[in-house]
Short mmCIF file of C-alpha atoms in Angstrom, two decimals:
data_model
loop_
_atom_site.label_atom_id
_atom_site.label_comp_id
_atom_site.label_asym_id
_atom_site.label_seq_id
_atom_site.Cartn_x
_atom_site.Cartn_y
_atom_site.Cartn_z
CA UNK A 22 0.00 0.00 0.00
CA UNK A 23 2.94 2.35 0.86
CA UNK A 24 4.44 1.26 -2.21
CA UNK A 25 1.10 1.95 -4.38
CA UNK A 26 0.88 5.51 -2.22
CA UNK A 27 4.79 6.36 -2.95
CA UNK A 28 4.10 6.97 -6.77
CA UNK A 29 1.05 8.97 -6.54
CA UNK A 30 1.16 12.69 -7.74
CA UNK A 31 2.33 14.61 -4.32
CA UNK A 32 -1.04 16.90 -5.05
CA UNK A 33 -3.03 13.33 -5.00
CA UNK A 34 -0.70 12.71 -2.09
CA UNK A 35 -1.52 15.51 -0.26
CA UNK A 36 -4.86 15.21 -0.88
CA UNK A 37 -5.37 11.57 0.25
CA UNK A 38 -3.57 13.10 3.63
CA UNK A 39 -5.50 16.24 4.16
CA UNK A 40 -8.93 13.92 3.78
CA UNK A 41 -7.18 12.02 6.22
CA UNK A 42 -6.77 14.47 9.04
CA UNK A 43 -10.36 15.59 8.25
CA UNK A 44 -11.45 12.31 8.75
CA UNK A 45 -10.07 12.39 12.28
CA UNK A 46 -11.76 15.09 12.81
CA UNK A 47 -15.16 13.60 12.05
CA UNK A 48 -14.15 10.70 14.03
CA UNK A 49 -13.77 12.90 17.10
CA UNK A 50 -17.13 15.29 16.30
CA UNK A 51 -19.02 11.39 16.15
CA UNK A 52 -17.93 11.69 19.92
CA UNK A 53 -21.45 14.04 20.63
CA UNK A 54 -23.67 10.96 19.44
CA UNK A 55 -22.25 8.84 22.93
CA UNK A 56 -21.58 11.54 25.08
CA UNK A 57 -23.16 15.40 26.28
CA UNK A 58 -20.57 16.95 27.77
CA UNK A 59 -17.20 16.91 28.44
CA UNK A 60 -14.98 17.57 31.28
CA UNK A 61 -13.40 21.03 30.94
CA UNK A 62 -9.90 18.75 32.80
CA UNK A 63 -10.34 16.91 29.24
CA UNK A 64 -10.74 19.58 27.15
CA UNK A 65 -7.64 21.25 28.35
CA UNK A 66 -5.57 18.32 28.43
CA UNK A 67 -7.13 18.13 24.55
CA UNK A 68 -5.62 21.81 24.42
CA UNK A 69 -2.60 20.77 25.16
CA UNK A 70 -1.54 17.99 23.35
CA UNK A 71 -2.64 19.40 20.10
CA UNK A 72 -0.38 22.17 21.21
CA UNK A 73 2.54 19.54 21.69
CA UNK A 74 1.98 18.02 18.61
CA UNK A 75 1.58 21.47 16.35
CA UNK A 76 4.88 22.77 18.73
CA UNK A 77 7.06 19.40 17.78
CA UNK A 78 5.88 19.57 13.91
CA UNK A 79 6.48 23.42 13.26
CA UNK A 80 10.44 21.98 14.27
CA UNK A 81 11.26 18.83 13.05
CA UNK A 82 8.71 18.75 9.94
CA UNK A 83 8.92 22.23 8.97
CA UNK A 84 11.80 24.28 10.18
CA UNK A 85 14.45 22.08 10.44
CA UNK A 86 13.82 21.09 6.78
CA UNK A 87 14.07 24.79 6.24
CA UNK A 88 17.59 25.71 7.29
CA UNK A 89 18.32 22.58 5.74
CA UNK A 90 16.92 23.17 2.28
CA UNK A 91 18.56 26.59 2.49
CA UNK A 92 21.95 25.06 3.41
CA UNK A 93 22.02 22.96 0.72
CA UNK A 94 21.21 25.38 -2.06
CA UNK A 95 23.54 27.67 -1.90
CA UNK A 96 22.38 30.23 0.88
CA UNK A 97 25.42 29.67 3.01
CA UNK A 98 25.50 31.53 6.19
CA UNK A 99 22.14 32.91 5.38
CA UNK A 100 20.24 29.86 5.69
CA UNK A 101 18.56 31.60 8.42
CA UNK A 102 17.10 34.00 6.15
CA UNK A 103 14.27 32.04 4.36
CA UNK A 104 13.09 30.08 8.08
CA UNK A 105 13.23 33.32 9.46
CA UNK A 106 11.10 35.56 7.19
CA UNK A 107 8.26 32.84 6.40
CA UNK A 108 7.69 31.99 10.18
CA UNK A 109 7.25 35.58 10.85
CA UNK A 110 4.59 36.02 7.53
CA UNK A 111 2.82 32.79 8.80
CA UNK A 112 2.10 34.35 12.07
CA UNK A 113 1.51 37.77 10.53
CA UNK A 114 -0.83 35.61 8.03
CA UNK A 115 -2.69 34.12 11.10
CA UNK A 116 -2.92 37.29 13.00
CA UNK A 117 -4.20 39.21 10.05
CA UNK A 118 -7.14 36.26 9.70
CA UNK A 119 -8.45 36.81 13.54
CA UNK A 120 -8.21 40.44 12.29
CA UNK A 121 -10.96 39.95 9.67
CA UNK A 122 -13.12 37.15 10.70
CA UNK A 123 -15.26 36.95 13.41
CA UNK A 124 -14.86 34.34 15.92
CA UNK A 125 -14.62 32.91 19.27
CA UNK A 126 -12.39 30.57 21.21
CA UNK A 127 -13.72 27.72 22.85
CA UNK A 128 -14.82 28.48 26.52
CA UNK A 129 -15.13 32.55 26.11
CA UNK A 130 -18.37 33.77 26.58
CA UNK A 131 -19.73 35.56 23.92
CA UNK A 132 -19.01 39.06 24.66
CA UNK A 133 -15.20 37.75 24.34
CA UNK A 134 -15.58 37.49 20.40
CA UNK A 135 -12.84 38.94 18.09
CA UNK A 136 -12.61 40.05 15.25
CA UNK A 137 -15.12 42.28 13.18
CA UNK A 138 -18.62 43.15 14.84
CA UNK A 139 -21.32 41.15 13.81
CA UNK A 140 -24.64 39.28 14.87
CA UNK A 141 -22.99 35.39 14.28
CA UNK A 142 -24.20 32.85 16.88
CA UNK A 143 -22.08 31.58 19.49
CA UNK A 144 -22.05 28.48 17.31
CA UNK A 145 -21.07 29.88 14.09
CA UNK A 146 -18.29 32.22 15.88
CA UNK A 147 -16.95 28.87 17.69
CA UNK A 148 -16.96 26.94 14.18
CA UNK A 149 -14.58 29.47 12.95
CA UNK A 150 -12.10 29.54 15.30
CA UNK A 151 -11.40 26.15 14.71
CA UNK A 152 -11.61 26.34 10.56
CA UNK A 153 -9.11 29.56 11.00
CA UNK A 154 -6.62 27.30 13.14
CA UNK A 155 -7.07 24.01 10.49
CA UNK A 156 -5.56 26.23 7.77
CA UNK A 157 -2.04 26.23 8.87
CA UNK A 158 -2.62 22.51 9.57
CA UNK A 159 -3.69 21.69 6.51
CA UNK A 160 -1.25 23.96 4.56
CA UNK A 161 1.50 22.04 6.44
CA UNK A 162 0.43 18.73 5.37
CA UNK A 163 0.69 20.01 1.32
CA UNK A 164 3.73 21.61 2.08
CA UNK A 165 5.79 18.55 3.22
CA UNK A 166 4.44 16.33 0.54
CA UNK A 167 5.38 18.76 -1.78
CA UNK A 168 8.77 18.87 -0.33
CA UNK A 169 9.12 15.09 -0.17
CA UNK A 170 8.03 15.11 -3.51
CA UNK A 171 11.39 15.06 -6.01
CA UNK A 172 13.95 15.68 -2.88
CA UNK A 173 13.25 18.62 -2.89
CA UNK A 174 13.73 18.88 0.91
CA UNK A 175 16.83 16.24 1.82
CA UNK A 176 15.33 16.11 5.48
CA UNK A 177 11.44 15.43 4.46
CA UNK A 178 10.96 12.21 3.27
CA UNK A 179 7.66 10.94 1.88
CA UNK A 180 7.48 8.93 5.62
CA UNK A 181 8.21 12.30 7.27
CA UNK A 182 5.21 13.70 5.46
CA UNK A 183 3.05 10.35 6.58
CA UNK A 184 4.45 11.10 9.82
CA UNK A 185 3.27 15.17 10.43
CA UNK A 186 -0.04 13.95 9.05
CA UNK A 187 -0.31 11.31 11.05
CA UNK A 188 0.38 13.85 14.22
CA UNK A 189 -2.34 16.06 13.24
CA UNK A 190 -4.57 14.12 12.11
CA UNK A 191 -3.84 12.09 15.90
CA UNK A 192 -4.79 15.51 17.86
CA UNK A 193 -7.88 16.43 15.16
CA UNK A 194 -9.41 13.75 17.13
CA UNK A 195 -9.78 15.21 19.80
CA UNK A 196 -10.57 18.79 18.38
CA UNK A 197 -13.35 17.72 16.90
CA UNK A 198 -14.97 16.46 20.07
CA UNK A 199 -13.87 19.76 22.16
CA UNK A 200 -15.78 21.70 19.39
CA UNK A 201 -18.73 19.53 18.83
CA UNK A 202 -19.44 18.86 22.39
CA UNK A 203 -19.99 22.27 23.50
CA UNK A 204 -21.94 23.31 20.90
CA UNK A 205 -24.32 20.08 21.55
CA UNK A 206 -23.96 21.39 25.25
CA UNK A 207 -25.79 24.39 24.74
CA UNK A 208 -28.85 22.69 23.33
CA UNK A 209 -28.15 22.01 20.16
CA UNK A 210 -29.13 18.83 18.44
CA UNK A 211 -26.39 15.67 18.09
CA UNK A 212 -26.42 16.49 14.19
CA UNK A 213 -25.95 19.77 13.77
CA UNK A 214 -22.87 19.48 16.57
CA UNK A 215 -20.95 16.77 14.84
CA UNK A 216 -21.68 18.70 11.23
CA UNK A 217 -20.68 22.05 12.74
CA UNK A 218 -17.62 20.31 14.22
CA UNK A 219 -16.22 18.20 11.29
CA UNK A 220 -17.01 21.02 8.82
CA UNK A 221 -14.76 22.99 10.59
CA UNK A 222 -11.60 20.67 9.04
CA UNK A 223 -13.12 20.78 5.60
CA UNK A 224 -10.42 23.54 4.61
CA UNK A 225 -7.57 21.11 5.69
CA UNK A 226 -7.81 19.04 2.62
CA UNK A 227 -8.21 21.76 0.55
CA UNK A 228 -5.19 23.58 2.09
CA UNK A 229 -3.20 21.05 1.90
CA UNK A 230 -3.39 20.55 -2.40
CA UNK A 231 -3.05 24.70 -2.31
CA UNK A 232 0.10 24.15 -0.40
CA UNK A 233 1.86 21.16 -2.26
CA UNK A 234 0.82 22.49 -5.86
CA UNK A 235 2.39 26.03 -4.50
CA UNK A 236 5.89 24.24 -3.57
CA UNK A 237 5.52 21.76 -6.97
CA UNK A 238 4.96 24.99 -9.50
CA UNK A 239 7.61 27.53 -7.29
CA UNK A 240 10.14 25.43 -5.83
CA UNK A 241 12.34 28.85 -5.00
CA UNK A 242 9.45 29.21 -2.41
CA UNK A 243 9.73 25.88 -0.52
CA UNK A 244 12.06 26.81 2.46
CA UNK A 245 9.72 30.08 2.82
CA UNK A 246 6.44 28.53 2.57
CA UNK A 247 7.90 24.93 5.07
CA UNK A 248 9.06 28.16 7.71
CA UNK A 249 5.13 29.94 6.91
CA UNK A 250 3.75 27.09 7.93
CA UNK A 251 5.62 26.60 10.82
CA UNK A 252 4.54 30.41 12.42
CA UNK A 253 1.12 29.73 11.59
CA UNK A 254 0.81 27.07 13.88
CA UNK A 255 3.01 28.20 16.71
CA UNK A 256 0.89 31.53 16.24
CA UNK A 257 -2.65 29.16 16.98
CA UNK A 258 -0.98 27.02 19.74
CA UNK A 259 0.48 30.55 21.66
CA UNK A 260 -3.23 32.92 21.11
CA UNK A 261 -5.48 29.82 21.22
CA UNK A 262 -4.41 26.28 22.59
CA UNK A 263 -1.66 27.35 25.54
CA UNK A 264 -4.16 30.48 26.92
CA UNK A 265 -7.43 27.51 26.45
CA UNK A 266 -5.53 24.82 28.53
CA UNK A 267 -4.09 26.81 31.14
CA UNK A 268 -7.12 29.55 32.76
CA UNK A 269 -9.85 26.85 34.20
CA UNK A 270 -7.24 25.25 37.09
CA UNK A 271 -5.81 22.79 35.33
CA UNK A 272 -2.65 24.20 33.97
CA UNK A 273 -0.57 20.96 35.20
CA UNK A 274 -2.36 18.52 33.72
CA UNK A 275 -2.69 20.36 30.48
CA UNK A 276 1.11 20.94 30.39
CA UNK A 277 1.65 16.94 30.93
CA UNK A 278 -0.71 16.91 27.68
CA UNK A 279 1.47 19.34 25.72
CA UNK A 280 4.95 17.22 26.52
CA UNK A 281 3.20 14.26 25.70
CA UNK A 282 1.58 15.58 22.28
CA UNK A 283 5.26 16.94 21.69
CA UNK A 284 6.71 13.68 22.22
CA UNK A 285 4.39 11.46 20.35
CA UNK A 286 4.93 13.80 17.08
CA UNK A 287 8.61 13.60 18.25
CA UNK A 288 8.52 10.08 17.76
CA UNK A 289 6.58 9.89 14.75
CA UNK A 290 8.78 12.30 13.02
CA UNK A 291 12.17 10.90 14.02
CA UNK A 292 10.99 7.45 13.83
CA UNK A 293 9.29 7.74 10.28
CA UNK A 294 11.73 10.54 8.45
#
């Protein structure tokens, strides 16, 4: 199967692993049909180790690759340069997203919202927290396919790529649940929760082919676009994941959740690139 999967297109590639991550996340969202609620100890401890993960993956998938692309084609002592200036755009690119669309993080009340004024539900506002912090997610996937793809990147390897989607398509499982199950917790019906909570990783697939067919077309771009990546997510787990985990009481269970979520994608990545 590896074999078959190895000399597919890297768009088809990242395609096949973007559905894959938003698969997880319907597999978590499928949570509201057994349960009601969930403990807010669990839902920080969910923070976290999707923070771990996203934390170990913006290093060893994304940056690290990076410098190393950079090293290797001729930027000498300025291999810094391209890491550098597209994790600073990816967090500028994330910023200027909770800039322009309304939204809400998970546990805020309403009058918390940022963003743009506007008459949105609680439920819609929710939704798109979590769709704005899938995009980096899924643009990460694309962009280490699209690396693997050709060596263009000596560090990612197609089982490096497996590997990050694997990791975030591991802690979409829980996101989906920590979205769905709210929104089912303020009255909602089981449907509408679990379709308002996997439709919130719909983007990731689509992301993900934007991201490998924009490293496949402008390879000059692929240590910029690996580091953009990279500051989009740290941007989400710094505003959104490490503030979510840590105000409710349970800040030292949530940080076990983080090093653990670190370590597994630790693992995978090592263990698969």
């Amino acid at each position: 199967m590896l074999e078959t999967f190895s000399n597919y297109n890297p768009i088809l590639q990242s395609l096949i692993a973007g559905l894959f991550t938003w698969g997880c996340t319907v597999l978590g969202s499928a949570f509201v049909f057994f349960f009601k609620t969930v403990n807010r100890k669990v839902l920080d401890v969910m923070s976290g180790f999707a923070a771990g993960v996203m934390i170990a993956a913006s290093f060893w998938s994304l940056l690290a690759p990076s410098i190393s692309y950079a090293e290797d084609n001729g930027y000498g002592v300025f291999s810094w340069v391209p890491a550098a200036i597209g994790f600073l755009l990816g967090g500028a690119f994330l910023r200027l997203t909770d800039a322009i669309i309304p939204h809400l993080h998970l546990g805020e009340p309403i009058e918390n919202r940022e963003g743009p004024e506007t008459g949105a539900s609680r439920n819609l506002l929710l939704f798109l927290a979590i769709t704005i912090h899938n995009i980096p997610e899924g643009l990460a996937v694309g962009v280490a396919f699209g690396a693997a793809a050709h060596g263009l990147a000596t560090e990612n390897t197609l089982m490096s790529a497996i590997g990050l989607a694997l990791g975030i398509g591991l802690q979409n499982i829980p996101e989906g649940s920590a979205l769905s199950m709210p929104i089912r917790a303020d009255g909602n019906s089981r449907w509408k929760a679990f379709n308002l909570g996997q439709l919130s990783a719909i983007v990731e697939p689509v992301a993900a082919v934007i991201g490998a067919a924009a490293v496949l077309s402008m390879q000059a771009i692929l240590p910029y676009a690996l580091a953009f990546a990279a500051g989009a997510m740290i941007f989400v787990v710094v505003e959104e994941l490490i503030p979510e985990s840590q105000t409710n009481g349970n800040s030292d269970i949530a940080t076990i959740g983080l090093m653990v979520g670190f370590t597994v994608m630790m693992i995978l990545d090592v263990a698969l690139g």
